[in-house]
């Protein structure tokens, strides 16, 4: 359940960042889009920057690393 909620936050943040741009998305915007309390968001992420870093890690860096590992395995 905890991971589901955290993943839900990350997915919605990614969606909003892609549509609106990082600078234009506030914690309030995210909380409204998720219908979630501010305290819940801050339970999972200390601030907007940490949330953004985790979005980048989860959706850009980790997939890239997995892809590179597959290439190394096949070479």
PDB file of C-alpha atoms in Angstrom:
ATOM      1  CA  UNK A   1       0.000   0.000   0.000  1.00  0.00           C
ATOM      2  CA  UNK A   2       2.762   2.451   0.918  1.00  0.00           C
ATOM      3  CA  UNK A   3       4.648   1.828  -2.321  1.00  0.00           C
ATOM      4  CA  UNK A   4       1.396   2.146  -4.285  1.00  0.00           C
ATOM      5  CA  UNK A   5       0.741   5.604  -2.860  1.00  0.00           C
ATOM      6  CA  UNK A   6       4.338   6.692  -3.433  1.00  0.00           C
ATOM      7  CA  UNK A   7       4.232   5.392  -7.007  1.00  0.00           C
ATOM      8  CA  UNK A   8       0.916   7.165  -7.567  1.00  0.00           C
ATOM      9  CA  UNK A   9       2.530  10.443  -6.477  1.00  0.00           C
ATOM     10  CA  UNK A  10       5.518   9.882  -8.766  1.00  0.00           C
ATOM     11  CA  UNK A  11       3.349   9.057 -11.769  1.00  0.00           C
ATOM     12  CA  UNK A  12       1.127  12.095 -11.275  1.00  0.00           C
ATOM     13  CA  UNK A  13       4.156  14.342 -10.769  1.00  0.00           C
ATOM     14  CA  UNK A  14       5.675  13.038 -14.011  1.00  0.00           C
ATOM     15  CA  UNK A  15       2.413  13.683 -15.836  1.00  0.00           C
ATOM     16  CA  UNK A  16       2.121  17.239 -14.525  1.00  0.00           C
ATOM     17  CA  UNK A  17       5.789  18.027 -15.176  1.00  0.00           C
ATOM     18  CA  UNK A  18       5.456  16.837 -18.767  1.00  0.00           C
ATOM     19  CA  UNK A  19       2.320  18.897 -19.405  1.00  0.00           C
ATOM     20  CA  UNK A  20       2.985  22.020 -17.348  1.00  0.00           C
ATOM     21  CA  UNK A  21       6.759  21.984 -16.824  1.00  0.00           C
ATOM     22  CA  UNK A  22       8.544  21.486 -13.521  1.00  0.00           C
ATOM     23  CA  UNK A  23       8.677  25.184 -12.651  1.00  0.00           C
ATOM     24  CA  UNK A  24       4.918  25.545 -13.117  1.00  0.00           C
ATOM     25  CA  UNK A  25       3.882  22.662 -10.862  1.00  0.00           C
ATOM     26  CA  UNK A  26       3.599  23.383  -7.162  1.00  0.00           C
ATOM     27  CA  UNK A  27       3.086  20.974  -4.300  1.00  0.00           C
ATOM     28  CA  UNK A  28      -0.415  22.459  -4.043  1.00  0.00           C
ATOM     29  CA  UNK A  29      -1.074  21.600  -7.709  1.00  0.00           C
ATOM     30  CA  UNK A  30       0.087  18.060  -7.141  1.00  0.00           C
ATOM     31  CA  UNK A  31      -1.897  17.662  -3.960  1.00  0.00           C
ATOM     32  CA  UNK A  32      -5.022  18.904  -5.742  1.00  0.00           C
ATOM     33  CA  UNK A  33      -4.492  16.591  -8.730  1.00  0.00           C
ATOM     34  CA  UNK A  34      -4.069  13.628  -6.391  1.00  0.00           C
ATOM     35  CA  UNK A  35      -6.836  14.667  -3.983  1.00  0.00           C
ATOM     36  CA  UNK A  36      -4.287  14.094  -1.252  1.00  0.00           C
ATOM     37  CA  UNK A  37      -3.319  16.077   1.824  1.00  0.00           C
ATOM     38  CA  UNK A  38      -0.139  18.125   1.901  1.00  0.00           C
ATOM     39  CA  UNK A  39       1.101  16.147   4.885  1.00  0.00           C
ATOM     40  CA  UNK A  40       0.829  12.915   2.920  1.00  0.00           C
ATOM     41  CA  UNK A  41       3.027  14.319   0.148  1.00  0.00           C
ATOM     42  CA  UNK A  42       5.589  15.515   2.664  1.00  0.00           C
ATOM     43  CA  UNK A  43       5.538  12.106   4.336  1.00  0.00           C
ATOM     44  CA  UNK A  44       6.981  10.606   1.154  1.00  0.00           C
ATOM     45  CA  UNK A  45       9.109  13.524  -0.102  1.00  0.00           C
ATOM     46  CA  UNK A  46      10.726  16.276   1.956  1.00  0.00           C
ATOM     47  CA  UNK A  47      10.217  18.927  -0.742  1.00  0.00           C
ATOM     48  CA  UNK A  48       9.511  19.561  -4.419  1.00  0.00           C
ATOM     49  CA  UNK A  49      13.169  19.096  -5.363  1.00  0.00           C
ATOM     50  CA  UNK A  50      13.398  15.652  -3.769  1.00  0.00           C
ATOM     51  CA  UNK A  51      10.196  14.637  -5.549  1.00  0.00           C
ATOM     52  CA  UNK A  52      11.588  15.840  -8.880  1.00  0.00           C
ATOM     53  CA  UNK A  53      14.870  13.997  -8.331  1.00  0.00           C
ATOM     54  CA  UNK A  54      12.986  10.781  -7.628  1.00  0.00           C
ATOM     55  CA  UNK A  55      10.819  11.239 -10.750  1.00  0.00           C
ATOM     56  CA  UNK A  56      13.983  11.653 -12.831  1.00  0.00           C
ATOM     57  CA  UNK A  57      15.586   8.643 -11.161  1.00  0.00           C
ATOM     58  CA  UNK A  58      12.570   6.386 -11.545  1.00  0.00           C
ATOM     59  CA  UNK A  59      11.557   7.283 -15.086  1.00  0.00           C
ATOM     60  CA  UNK A  60      14.857   8.252 -16.735  1.00  0.00           C
ATOM     61  CA  UNK A  61      17.940   7.009 -14.924  1.00  0.00           C
ATOM     62  CA  UNK A  62      16.794   3.542 -13.806  1.00  0.00           C
ATOM     63  CA  UNK A  63      15.320   2.581 -17.202  1.00  0.00           C
ATOM     64  CA  UNK A  64      18.509   3.765 -18.913  1.00  0.00           C
ATOM     65  CA  UNK A  65      20.651   1.696 -16.545  1.00  0.00           C
ATOM     66  CA  UNK A  66      18.479  -1.395 -17.132  1.00  0.00           C
ATOM     67  CA  UNK A  67      18.720  -0.919 -20.895  1.00  0.00           C
ATOM     68  CA  UNK A  68      22.512  -0.578 -20.736  1.00  0.00           C
ATOM     69  CA  UNK A  69      22.747  -3.735 -18.629  1.00  0.00           C
ATOM     70  CA  UNK A  70      20.757  -5.650 -21.247  1.00  0.00           C
ATOM     71  CA  UNK A  71      23.081  -4.380 -23.972  1.00  0.00           C
ATOM     72  CA  UNK A  72      26.146  -5.478 -21.967  1.00  0.00           C
ATOM     73  CA  UNK A  73      24.608  -8.919 -21.452  1.00  0.00           C
ATOM     74  CA  UNK A  74      24.039  -9.333 -25.179  1.00  0.00           C
ATOM     75  CA  UNK A  75      27.467  -8.164 -26.300  1.00  0.00           C
TER      76      UNK A  75
END
